[in-house]
JSON list of N, CA and C in Angstrom, two decimals:
[
{"chain": "A", "resi": 164, "resn": "MET", "atom": "N", "xyz": [28.24, -25.45, 25.12]},
{"chain": "A", "resi": 164, "resn": "MET", "atom": "CA", "xyz": [28.48, -26.08, 23.84]},
{"chain": "A", "resi": 164, "resn": "MET", "atom": "C", "xyz": [28.67, -27.62, 24.25]},
{"chain": "A", "resi": 165, "resn": "GLU", "atom": "N", "xyz": [28.07, -28.51, 23.25]},
{"chain": "A", "resi": 165, "resn": "GLU", "atom": "CA", "xyz": [28.20, -29.89, 23.53]},
{"chain": "A", "resi": 165, "resn": "GLU", "atom": "C", "xyz": [29.35, -30.46, 22.59]},
{"chain": "A", "resi": 166, "resn": "LEU", "atom": "N", "xyz": [30.12, -31.31, 23.22]},
{"chain": "A", "resi": 166, "resn": "LEU", "atom": "CA", "xyz": [31.37, -31.88, 22.53]},
{"chain": "A", "resi": 166, "resn": "LEU", "atom": "C", "xyz": [31.25, -33.12, 22.28]},
{"chain": "A", "resi": 167, "resn": "PRO", "atom": "N", "xyz": [31.81, -33.62, 21.09]},
{"chain": "A", "resi": 167, "resn": "PRO", "atom": "CA", "xyz": [31.82, -35.13, 21.04]},
{"chain": "A", "resi": 167, "resn": "PRO", "atom": "C", "xyz": [32.63, -36.02, 21.97]},
{"chain": "A", "resi": 168, "resn": "LYS", "atom": "N", "xyz": [32.45, -36.97, 22.20]},
{"chain": "A", "resi": 168, "resn": "LYS", "atom": "CA", "xyz": [33.20, -37.95, 23.25]},
{"chain": "A", "resi": 168, "resn": "LYS", "atom": "C", "xyz": [34.72, -37.91, 22.86]},
{"chain": "A", "resi": 169, "resn": "PHE", "atom": "N", "xyz": [34.95, -37.92, 21.58]},
{"chain": "A", "resi": 169, "resn": "PHE", "atom": "CA", "xyz": [36.39, -38.16, 21.23]},
{"chain": "A", "resi": 169, "resn": "PHE", "atom": "C", "xyz": [36.48, -37.08, 20.05]},
{"chain": "A", "resi": 170, "resn": "ILE", "atom": "N", "xyz": [37.81, -36.43, 20.07]},
{"chain": "A", "resi": 170, "resn": "ILE", "atom": "CA", "xyz": [38.20, -35.65, 18.94]},
{"chain": "A", "resi": 170, "resn": "ILE", "atom": "C", "xyz": [39.40, -36.10, 18.40]},
{"chain": "A", "resi": 171, "resn": "LEU", "atom": "N", "xyz": [39.93, -36.00, 17.13]},
{"chain": "A", "resi": 171, "resn": "LEU", "atom": "CA", "xyz": [41.10, -36.23, 16.52]},
{"chain": "A", "resi": 171, "resn": "LEU", "atom": "C", "xyz": [41.98, -34.88, 16.52]},
{"chain": "A", "resi": 172, "resn": "GLY", "atom": "N", "xyz": [43.35, -35.16, 16.80]},
{"chain": "A", "resi": 172, "resn": "GLY", "atom": "CA", "xyz": [44.02, -33.90, 16.69]},
{"chain": "A", "resi": 172, "resn": "GLY", "atom": "C", "xyz": [45.37, -34.26, 16.03]},
{"chain": "A", "resi": 173, "resn": "ASP", "atom": "N", "xyz": [45.86, -33.17, 15.34]},
{"chain": "A", "resi": 173, "resn": "ASP", "atom": "CA", "xyz": [47.30, -33.53, 15.08]},
{"chain": "A", "resi": 173, "resn": "ASP", "atom": "C", "xyz": [48.19, -32.22, 15.24]},
{"chain": "A", "resi": 174, "resn": "ASN", "atom": "N", "xyz": [49.41, -32.31, 14.90]},
{"chain": "A", "resi": 174, "resn": "ASN", "atom": "CA", "xyz": [50.37, -31.15, 15.29]},
{"chain": "A", "resi": 174, "resn": "ASN", "atom": "C", "xyz": [51.39, -31.22, 14.19]},
{"chain": "A", "resi": 175, "resn": "THR", "atom": "N", "xyz": [51.80, -30.21, 13.45]},
{"chain": "A", "resi": 175, "resn": "THR", "atom": "CA", "xyz": [53.00, -30.39, 12.47]},
{"chain": "A", "resi": 175, "resn": "THR", "atom": "C", "xyz": [54.33, -30.42, 13.38]},
{"chain": "A", "resi": 176, "resn": "ASP", "atom": "N", "xyz": [54.26, -30.13, 14.63]},
{"chain": "A", "resi": 176, "resn": "ASP", "atom": "CA", "xyz": [55.65, -30.04, 15.72]},
{"chain": "A", "resi": 176, "resn": "ASP", "atom": "C", "xyz": [55.67, -31.85, 15.80]},
{"chain": "A", "resi": 177, "resn": "PHE", "atom": "N", "xyz": [54.78, -32.55, 15.64]},
{"chain": "A", "resi": 177, "resn": "PHE", "atom": "CA", "xyz": [54.73, -33.94, 16.02]},
{"chain": "A", "resi": 177, "resn": "PHE", "atom": "C", "xyz": [54.26, -34.71, 14.76]},
{"chain": "A", "resi": 178, "resn": "PRO", "atom": "N", "xyz": [55.04, -34.81, 13.52]},
{"chain": "A", "resi": 178, "resn": "PRO", "atom": "CA", "xyz": [54.40, -35.21, 12.30]},
{"chain": "A", "resi": 178, "resn": "PRO", "atom": "C", "xyz": [54.11, -36.66, 12.20]},
{"chain": "A", "resi": 179, "resn": "ASP", "atom": "N", "xyz": [54.53, -37.32, 13.16]},
{"chain": "A", "resi": 179, "resn": "ASP", "atom": "CA", "xyz": [54.20, -38.90, 13.30]},
{"chain": "A", "resi": 179, "resn": "ASP", "atom": "C", "xyz": [53.00, -39.27, 14.37]},
{"chain": "A", "resi": 180, "resn": "SER", "atom": "N", "xyz": [52.74, -38.25, 15.02]},
{"chain": "A", "resi": 180, "resn": "SER", "atom": "CA", "xyz": [51.71, -38.46, 16.05]},
{"chain": "A", "resi": 180, "resn": "SER", "atom": "C", "xyz": [50.35, -38.20, 15.80]},
{"chain": "A", "resi": 181, "resn": "ILE", "atom": "N", "xyz": [49.48, -39.07, 16.12]},
{"chain": "A", "resi": 181, "resn": "ILE", "atom": "CA", "xyz": [47.86, -38.98, 15.83]},
{"chain": "A", "resi": 181, "resn": "ILE", "atom": "C", "xyz": [47.35, -38.86, 17.33]},
{"chain": "A", "resi": 182, "resn": "PHE", "atom": "N", "xyz": [46.68, -37.82, 17.56]},
{"chain": "A", "resi": 182, "resn": "PHE", "atom": "CA", "xyz": [46.16, -37.78, 19.15]},
{"chain": "A", "resi": 182, "resn": "PHE", "atom": "C", "xyz": [44.62, -37.97, 18.97]},
{"chain": "A", "resi": 183, "resn": "VAL", "atom": "N", "xyz": [44.16, -38.48, 20.03]},
{"chain": "A", "resi": 183, "resn": "VAL", "atom": "CA", "xyz": [42.64, -38.57, 20.34]},
{"chain": "A", "resi": 183, "resn": "VAL", "atom": "C", "xyz": [42.40, -37.96, 21.50]},
{"chain": "A", "resi": 184, "resn": "VAL", "atom": "N", "xyz": [41.43, -37.05, 21.76]},
{"chain": "A", "resi": 184, "resn": "VAL", "atom": "CA", "xyz": [41.03, -36.40, 22.81]},
{"chain": "A", "resi": 184, "resn": "VAL", "atom": "C", "xyz": [39.82, -37.00, 23.53]},
{"chain": "A", "resi": 185, "resn": "HIS", "atom": "N", "xyz": [39.84, -37.34, 24.61]},
{"chain": "A", "resi": 185, "resn": "HIS", "atom": "CA", "xyz": [38.60, -37.85, 25.22]},
{"chain": "A", "resi": 185, "resn": "HIS", "atom": "C", "xyz": [38.06, -36.68, 26.04]},
{"chain": "A", "resi": 186, "resn": "THR", "atom": "N", "xyz": [37.01, -36.28, 25.81]},
{"chain": "A", "resi": 186, "resn": "THR", "atom": "CA", "xyz": [36.37, -35.17, 26.34]},
{"chain": "A", "resi": 186, "resn": "THR", "atom": "C", "xyz": [35.68, -35.26, 27.56]},
{"chain": "A", "resi": 187, "resn": "GLU", "atom": "N", "xyz": [35.10, -36.51, 27.78]},
{"chain": "A", "resi": 187, "resn": "GLU", "atom": "CA", "xyz": [34.25, -36.59, 29.14]},
{"chain": "A", "resi": 187, "resn": "GLU", "atom": "C", "xyz": [35.29, -37.16, 30.26]},
{"chain": "A", "resi": 188, "resn": "TYR", "atom": "N", "xyz": [34.76, -37.23, 31.50]},
{"chain": "A", "resi": 188, "resn": "TYR", "atom": "CA", "xyz": [35.46, -37.68, 32.52]},
{"chain": "A", "resi": 188, "resn": "TYR", "atom": "C", "xyz": [35.74, -39.16, 32.62]},
{"chain": "A", "resi": 189, "resn": "PRO", "atom": "N", "xyz": [37.08, -39.63, 32.72]},
{"chain": "A", "resi": 189, "resn": "PRO", "atom": "CA", "xyz": [38.09, -38.82, 32.90]},
{"chain": "A", "resi": 189, "resn": "PRO", "atom": "C", "xyz": [38.84, -38.26, 31.57]},
{"chain": "A", "resi": 190, "resn": "ARG", "atom": "N", "xyz": [39.25, -37.14, 31.63]},
{"chain": "A", "resi": 190, "resn": "ARG", "atom": "CA", "xyz": [39.55, -36.57, 30.35]},
{"chain": "A", "resi": 190, "resn": "ARG", "atom": "C", "xyz": [41.02, -36.81, 30.31]},
{"chain": "A", "resi": 191, "resn": "PHE", "atom": "N", "xyz": [41.34, -37.34, 28.95]},
{"chain": "A", "resi": 191, "resn": "PHE", "atom": "CA", "xyz": [42.74, -37.43, 28.53]},
{"chain": "A", "resi": 191, "resn": "PHE", "atom": "C", "xyz": [42.96, -37.15, 27.15]},
{"chain": "A", "resi": 192, "resn": "ILE", "atom": "N", "xyz": [44.27, -37.31, 26.80]},
{"chain": "A", "resi": 192, "resn": "ILE", "atom": "CA", "xyz": [44.72, -37.13, 25.27]},
{"chain": "A", "resi": 192, "resn": "ILE", "atom": "C", "xyz": [45.63, -38.44, 25.08]},
{"chain": "A", "resi": 193, "resn": "ILE", "atom": "N", "xyz": [45.54, -39.39, 24.02]},
{"chain": "A", "resi": 193, "resn": "ILE", "atom": "CA", "xyz": [46.45, -40.29, 23.85]},
{"chain": "A", "resi": 193, "resn": "ILE", "atom": "C", "xyz": [46.92, -40.11, 22.45]},
{"chain": "A", "resi": 194, "resn": "ASN", "atom": "N", "xyz": [48.31, -40.37, 22.34]},
{"chain": "A", "resi": 194, "resn": "ASN", "atom": "CA", "xyz": [49.32, -40.35, 21.37]},
{"chain": "A", "resi": 194, "resn": "ASN", "atom": "C", "xyz": [49.01, -41.82, 20.64]},
{"chain": "A", "resi": 195, "resn": "LEU", "atom": "N", "xyz": [48.28, -41.94, 19.80]},
{"chain": "A", "resi": 195, "resn": "LEU", "atom": "CA", "xyz": [48.36, -43.47, 19.11]},
{"chain": "A", "resi": 195, "resn": "LEU", "atom": "C", "xyz": [49.77, -43.89, 18.53]},
{"chain": "A", "resi": 196, "resn": "GLU", "atom": "N", "xyz": [50.48, -43.02, 18.38]},
{"chain": "A", "resi": 196, "resn": "GLU", "atom": "CA", "xyz": [51.90, -43.40, 17.83]},
{"chain": "A", "resi": 196, "resn": "GLU", "atom": "C", "xyz": [52.60, -44.36, 18.76]},
{"chain": "A", "resi": 197, "resn": "ASN", "atom": "N", "xyz": [52.57, -43.97, 20.18]},
{"chain": "A", "resi": 197, "resn": "ASN", "atom": "CA", "xyz": [53.10, -44.87, 21.08]},
{"chain": "A", "resi": 197, "resn": "ASN", "atom": "C", "xyz": [52.19, -45.18, 22.36]},
{"chain": "A", "resi": 198, "resn": "ASP", "atom": "N", "xyz": [50.80, -45.01, 22.19]},
{"chain": "A", "resi": 198, "resn": "ASP", "atom": "CA", "xyz": [49.91, -45.25, 23.16]},
{"chain": "A", "resi": 198, "resn": "ASP", "atom": "C", "xyz": [50.35, -44.36, 24.46]},
{"chain": "A", "resi": 199, "resn": "GLU", "atom": "N", "xyz": [50.93, -43.27, 24.42]},
{"chain": "A", "resi": 199, "resn": "GLU", "atom": "CA", "xyz": [51.21, -42.55, 25.59]},
{"chain": "A", "resi": 199, "resn": "GLU", "atom": "C", "xyz": [50.06, -41.81, 25.97]},
{"chain": "A", "resi": 200, "resn": "VAL", "atom": "N", "xyz": [49.64, -41.79, 27.27]},
{"chain": "A", "resi": 200, "resn": "VAL", "atom": "CA", "xyz": [48.33, -41.05, 27.74]},
{"chain": "A", "resi": 200, "resn": "VAL", "atom": "C", "xyz": [48.71, -39.98, 28.65]},
{"chain": "A", "resi": 201, "resn": "GLU", "atom": "N", "xyz": [48.01, -38.78, 28.43]},
{"chain": "A", "resi": 201, "resn": "GLU", "atom": "CA", "xyz": [48.25, -37.75, 29.25]},
{"chain": "A", "resi": 201, "resn": "GLU", "atom": "C", "xyz": [46.81, -37.38, 29.95]},
{"chain": "A", "resi": 202, "resn": "TRP", "atom": "N", "xyz": [46.69, -37.58, 31.31]},
{"chain": "A", "resi": 202, "resn": "TRP", "atom": "CA", "xyz": [45.70, -37.50, 31.88]},
{"chain": "A", "resi": 202, "resn": "TRP", "atom": "C", "xyz": [45.33, -35.95, 32.05]},
{"chain": "A", "resi": 203, "resn": "LEU", "atom": "N", "xyz": [44.09, -35.41, 32.03]},
{"chain": "A", "resi": 203, "resn": "LEU", "atom": "CA", "xyz": [43.70, -34.05, 32.34]},
{"chain": "A", "resi": 203, "resn": "LEU", "atom": "C", "xyz": [43.06, -33.96, 33.43]},
{"chain": "A", "resi": 204, "resn": "GLU", "atom": "N", "xyz": [43.08, -34.84, 34.36]},
{"chain": "A", "resi": 204, "resn": "GLU", "atom": "CA", "xyz": [42.33, -34.71, 35.64]},
{"chain": "A", "resi": 204, "resn": "GLU", "atom": "C", "xyz": [43.54, -35.05, 36.62]},
{"chain": "A", "resi": 205, "resn": "ASP", "atom": "N", "xyz": [43.12, -34.46, 37.94]},
{"chain": "A", "resi": 205, "resn": "ASP", "atom": "CA", "xyz": [43.80, -34.81, 38.97]},
{"chain": "A", "resi": 205, "resn": "ASP", "atom": "C", "xyz": [43.09, -35.96, 39.77]},
{"chain": "A", "resi": 206, "resn": "PHE", "atom": "N", "xyz": [43.77, -37.07, 40.11]},
{"chain": "A", "resi": 206, "resn": "PHE", "atom": "CA", "xyz": [43.23, -38.07, 40.82]},
{"chain": "A", "resi": 206, "resn": "PHE", "atom": "C", "xyz": [43.98, -38.24, 42.26]},
{"chain": "A", "resi": 207, "resn": "ASP", "atom": "N", "xyz": [43.02, -38.81, 43.06]},
{"chain": "A", "resi": 207, "resn": "ASP", "atom": "CA", "xyz": [43.37, -39.26, 44.52]},
{"chain": "A", "resi": 207, "resn": "ASP", "atom": "C", "xyz": [43.68, -40.75, 44.48]},
{"chain": "A", "resi": 208, "resn": "LYS", "atom": "N", "xyz": [44.12, -41.32, 45.46]},
{"chain": "A", "resi": 208, "resn": "LYS", "atom": "CA", "xyz": [44.52, -42.75, 45.62]},
{"chain": "A", "resi": 208, "resn": "LYS", "atom": "C", "xyz": [43.05, -43.48, 45.51]},
{"chain": "A", "resi": 209, "resn": "SER", "atom": "N", "xyz": [41.96, -42.87, 45.84]},
{"chain": "A", "resi": 209, "resn": "SER", "atom": "CA", "xyz": [40.84, -43.64, 45.92]},
{"chain": "A", "resi": 209, "resn": "SER", "atom": "C", "xyz": [40.35, -43.76, 44.68]},
{"chain": "A", "resi": 210, "resn": "ASP", "atom": "N", "xyz": [40.74, -42.77, 43.64]},
{"chain": "A", "resi": 210, "resn": "ASP", "atom": "CA", "xyz": [40.29, -43.07, 42.26]},
{"chain": "A", "resi": 210, "resn": "ASP", "atom": "C", "xyz": [41.18, -43.98, 41.35]},
{"chain": "A", "resi": 211, "resn": "GLU", "atom": "N", "xyz": [42.46, -44.13, 41.84]},
{"chain": "A", "resi": 211, "resn": "GLU", "atom": "CA", "xyz": [43.18, -45.02, 41.08]},
{"chain": "A", "resi": 211, "resn": "GLU", "atom": "C", "xyz": [42.89, -46.46, 40.66]},
{"chain": "A", "resi": 212, "resn": "ASP", "atom": "N", "xyz": [42.09, -47.22, 41.60]},
{"chain": "A", "resi": 212, "resn": "ASP", "atom": "CA", "xyz": [41.48, -48.37, 41.38]},
{"chain": "A", "resi": 212, "resn": "ASP", "atom": "C", "xyz": [40.46, -48.46, 40.29]},
{"chain": "A", "resi": 213, "resn": "GLU", "atom": "N", "xyz": [39.63, -47.43, 40.42]},
{"chain": "A", "resi": 213, "resn": "GLU", "atom": "CA", "xyz": [38.61, -47.25, 39.46]},
{"chain": "A", "resi": 213, "resn": "GLU", "atom": "C", "xyz": [39.07, -46.85, 38.11]},
{"chain": "A", "resi": 214, "resn": "LEU", "atom": "N", "xyz": [39.93, -46.06, 37.95]},
{"chain": "A", "resi": 214, "resn": "LEU", "atom": "CA", "xyz": [40.68, -45.46, 36.74]},
{"chain": "A", "resi": 214, "resn": "LEU", "atom": "C", "xyz": [41.56, -46.71, 36.02]},
{"chain": "A", "resi": 215, "resn": "SER", "atom": "N", "xyz": [42.21, -47.49, 36.87]},
{"chain": "A", "resi": 215, "resn": "SER", "atom": "CA", "xyz": [42.79, -48.44, 36.17]},
{"chain": "A", "resi": 215, "resn": "SER", "atom": "C", "xyz": [42.03, -49.50, 35.46]},
{"chain": "A", "resi": 216, "resn": "SER", "atom": "N", "xyz": [40.85, -49.82, 35.84]},
{"chain": "A", "resi": 216, "resn": "SER", "atom": "CA", "xyz": [39.80, -50.64, 35.25]},
{"chain": "A", "resi": 216, "resn": "SER", "atom": "C", "xyz": [39.10, -49.93, 34.29]},
{"chain": "A", "resi": 217, "resn": "GLU", "atom": "N", "xyz": [38.82, -48.69, 34.34]},
{"chain": "A", "resi": 217, "resn": "GLU", "atom": "CA", "xyz": [38.26, -47.86, 33.27]},
{"chain": "A", "resi": 217, "resn": "GLU", "atom": "C", "xyz": [39.11, -47.38, 32.04]},
{"chain": "A", "resi": 218, "resn": "ALA", "atom": "N", "xyz": [40.45, -47.38, 32.41]},
{"chain": "A", "resi": 218, "resn": "ALA", "atom": "CA", "xyz": [41.42, -46.85, 31.53]},
{"chain": "A", "resi": 218, "resn": "ALA", "atom": "C", "xyz": [41.57, -47.68, 30.13]},
{"chain": "A", "resi": 219, "resn": "GLU", "atom": "N", "xyz": [41.59, -49.11, 30.44]},
{"chain": "A", "resi": 219, "resn": "GLU", "atom": "CA", "xyz": [41.82, -49.89, 29.45]},
{"chain": "A", "resi": 219, "resn": "GLU", "atom": "C", "xyz": [40.71, -49.84, 28.51]},
{"chain": "A", "resi": 220, "resn": "ASN", "atom": "N", "xyz": [39.55, -49.77, 28.90]},
{"chain": "A", "resi": 220, "resn": "ASN", "atom": "CA", "xyz": [38.26, -49.79, 28.12]},
{"chain": "A", "resi": 220, "resn": "ASN", "atom": "C", "xyz": [38.09, -48.50, 27.43]},
{"chain": "A", "resi": 221, "resn": "LEU", "atom": "N", "xyz": [38.63, -47.31, 28.03]},
{"chain": "A", "resi": 221, "resn": "LEU", "atom": "CA", "xyz": [38.51, -46.08, 27.24]},
{"chain": "A", "resi": 221, "resn": "LEU", "atom": "C", "xyz": [39.60, -45.91, 26.21]},
{"chain": "A", "resi": 222, "resn": "ILE", "atom": "N", "xyz": [40.69, -46.61, 26.34]},
{"chain": "A", "resi": 222, "resn": "ILE", "atom": "CA", "xyz": [41.79, -46.47, 25.37]},
{"chain": "A", "resi": 222, "resn": "ILE", "atom": "C", "xyz": [41.27, -47.20, 24.32]},
{"chain": "A", "resi": 223, "resn": "THR", "atom": "N", "xyz": [40.62, -48.56, 24.49]},
{"chain": "A", "resi": 223, "resn": "THR", "atom": "CA", "xyz": [40.11, -49.31, 23.27]},
{"chain": "A", "resi": 223, "resn": "THR", "atom": "C", "xyz": [39.08, -48.42, 22.60]},
{"chain": "A", "resi": 224, "resn": "GLU", "atom": "N", "xyz": [38.19, -47.74, 23.28]},
{"chain": "A", "resi": 224, "resn": "GLU", "atom": "CA", "xyz": [37.39, -47.01, 22.70]},
{"chain": "A", "resi": 224, "resn": "GLU", "atom": "C", "xyz": [37.92, -45.78, 21.80]},
{"chain": "A", "resi": 225, "resn": "ALA", "atom": "N", "xyz": [38.95, -45.34, 22.42]},
{"chain": "A", "resi": 225, "resn": "ALA", "atom": "CA", "xyz": [39.69, -44.27, 21.38]},
{"chain": "A", "resi": 225, "resn": "ALA", "atom": "C", "xyz": [40.38, -44.74, 20.18]},
{"chain": "A", "resi": 226, "resn": "ASN", "atom": "N", "xyz": [40.74, -46.02, 20.18]},
{"chain": "A", "resi": 226, "resn": "ASN", "atom": "CA", "xyz": [41.35, -46.59, 19.05]},
{"chain": "A", "resi": 226, "resn": "ASN", "atom": "C", "xyz": [40.42, -47.06, 18.23]},
{"chain": "A", "resi": 227, "resn": "GLU", "atom": "N", "xyz": [39.24, -47.45, 18.63]},
{"chain": "A", "resi": 227, "resn": "GLU", "atom": "CA", "xyz": [38.22, -47.70, 17.60]},
{"chain": "A", "resi": 227, "resn": "GLU", "atom": "C", "xyz": [37.67, -46.47, 17.06]},
{"chain": "A", "resi": 228, "resn": "PHE", "atom": "N", "xyz": [37.54, -45.38, 17.75]},
{"chain": "A", "resi": 228, "resn": "PHE", "atom": "CA", "xyz": [37.17, -44.22, 17.35]},
{"chain": "A", "resi": 228, "resn": "PHE", "atom": "C", "xyz": [38.05, -43.88, 16.02]},
{"chain": "A", "resi": 229, "resn": "TYR", "atom": "N", "xyz": [39.31, -43.96, 16.31]},
{"chain": "A", "resi": 229, "resn": "TYR", "atom": "CA", "xyz": [40.02, -43.44, 15.21]},
{"chain": "A", "resi": 229, "resn": "TYR", "atom": "C", "xyz": [40.03, -44.35, 14.14]},
{"chain": "A", "resi": 230, "resn": "ASP", "atom": "N", "xyz": [39.97, -45.61, 14.25]},
{"chain": "A", "resi": 230, "resn": "ASP", "atom": "CA", "xyz": [39.84, -46.63, 12.89]},
{"chain": "A", "resi": 230, "resn": "ASP", "atom": "C", "xyz": [38.46, -46.28, 12.34]},
{"chain": "A", "resi": 231, "resn": "ARG", "atom": "N", "xyz": [37.30, -45.90, 13.16]},
{"chain": "A", "resi": 231, "resn": "ARG", "atom": "CA", "xyz": [36.18, -45.46, 12.23]},
{"chain": "A", "resi": 231, "resn": "ARG", "atom": "C", "xyz": [36.34, -44.42, 11.40]},
{"chain": "A", "resi": 232, "resn": "GLU", "atom": "N", "xyz": [37.01, -43.31, 12.12]},
{"chain": "A", "resi": 232, "resn": "GLU", "atom": "CA", "xyz": [37.08, -42.03, 11.51]},
{"chain": "A", "resi": 232, "resn": "GLU", "atom": "C", "xyz": [37.83, -42.29, 10.18]},
{"chain": "A", "resi": 233, "resn": "VAL", "atom": "N", "xyz": [38.97, -42.88, 10.38]},
{"chain": "A", "resi": 233, "resn": "VAL", "atom": "CA", "xyz": [40.02, -42.98, 9.30]},
{"chain": "A", "resi": 233, "resn": "VAL", "atom": "C", "xyz": [39.11, -44.05, 8.14]},
{"chain": "A", "resi": 234, "resn": "SER", "atom": "N", "xyz": [38.43, -44.91, 8.47]},
{"chain": "A", "resi": 234, "resn": "SER", "atom": "CA", "xyz": [37.76, -45.74, 7.48]},
{"chain": "A", "resi": 234, "resn": "SER", "atom": "C", "xyz": [36.69, -44.73, 6.66]},
{"chain": "A", "resi": 235, "resn": "ARG", "atom": "N", "xyz": [36.10, -43.84, 7.51]},
{"chain": "A", "resi": 235, "resn": "ARG", "atom": "CA", "xyz": [35.14, -42.71, 6.87]},
{"chain": "A", "resi": 235, "resn": "ARG", "atom": "C", "xyz": [35.99, -41.95, 5.83]},
{"chain": "A", "resi": 236, "resn": "TYR", "atom": "N", "xyz": [37.05, -41.56, 6.00]},
{"chain": "A", "resi": 236, "resn": "TYR", "atom": "CA", "xyz": [37.78, -40.73, 5.06]},
{"chain": "A", "resi": 236, "resn": "TYR", "atom": "C", "xyz": [38.30, -41.49, 4.04]},
{"chain": "A", "resi": 237, "resn": "GLU", "atom": "N", "xyz": [38.62, -42.71, 4.22]},
{"chain": "A", "resi": 237, "resn": "GLU", "atom": "CA", "xyz": [38.87, -43.66, 3.02]},
{"chain": "A", "resi": 237, "resn": "GLU", "atom": "C", "xyz": [37.75, -43.87, 1.97]},
{"chain": "A", "resi": 238, "resn": "LYS", "atom": "N", "xyz": [36.47, -43.61, 2.54]},
{"chain": "A", "resi": 238, "resn": "LYS", "atom": "CA", "xyz": [35.31, -43.81, 1.57]},
{"chain": "A", "resi": 238, "resn": "LYS", "atom": "C", "xyz": [35.20, -42.79, 0.64]},
{"chain": "A", "resi": 239, "resn": "ASP", "atom": "N", "xyz": [35.36, -41.67, 1.04]},
{"chain": "A", "resi": 239, "resn": "ASP", "atom": "CA", "xyz": [35.63, -40.35, 0.23]},
{"chain": "A", "resi": 239, "resn": "ASP", "atom": "C", "xyz": [36.29, -40.41, -0.85]}
]
């Protein structure tokens, strides 16, 4: 199965939260309500330097994805 790079998610147990799931390495879920990130990968020390530089870009992309999706809903 081919998955999109980002997926929007919500859950009635967290009514104020909007989640974006990043499905490619490094996989993570970000809660846009508070920008909390849950990484779905195990990293070792050597990965941390690369991850810190990449994480900021990926989180920006996740926010841009959300903005794009919301604008598409608003057009309908």
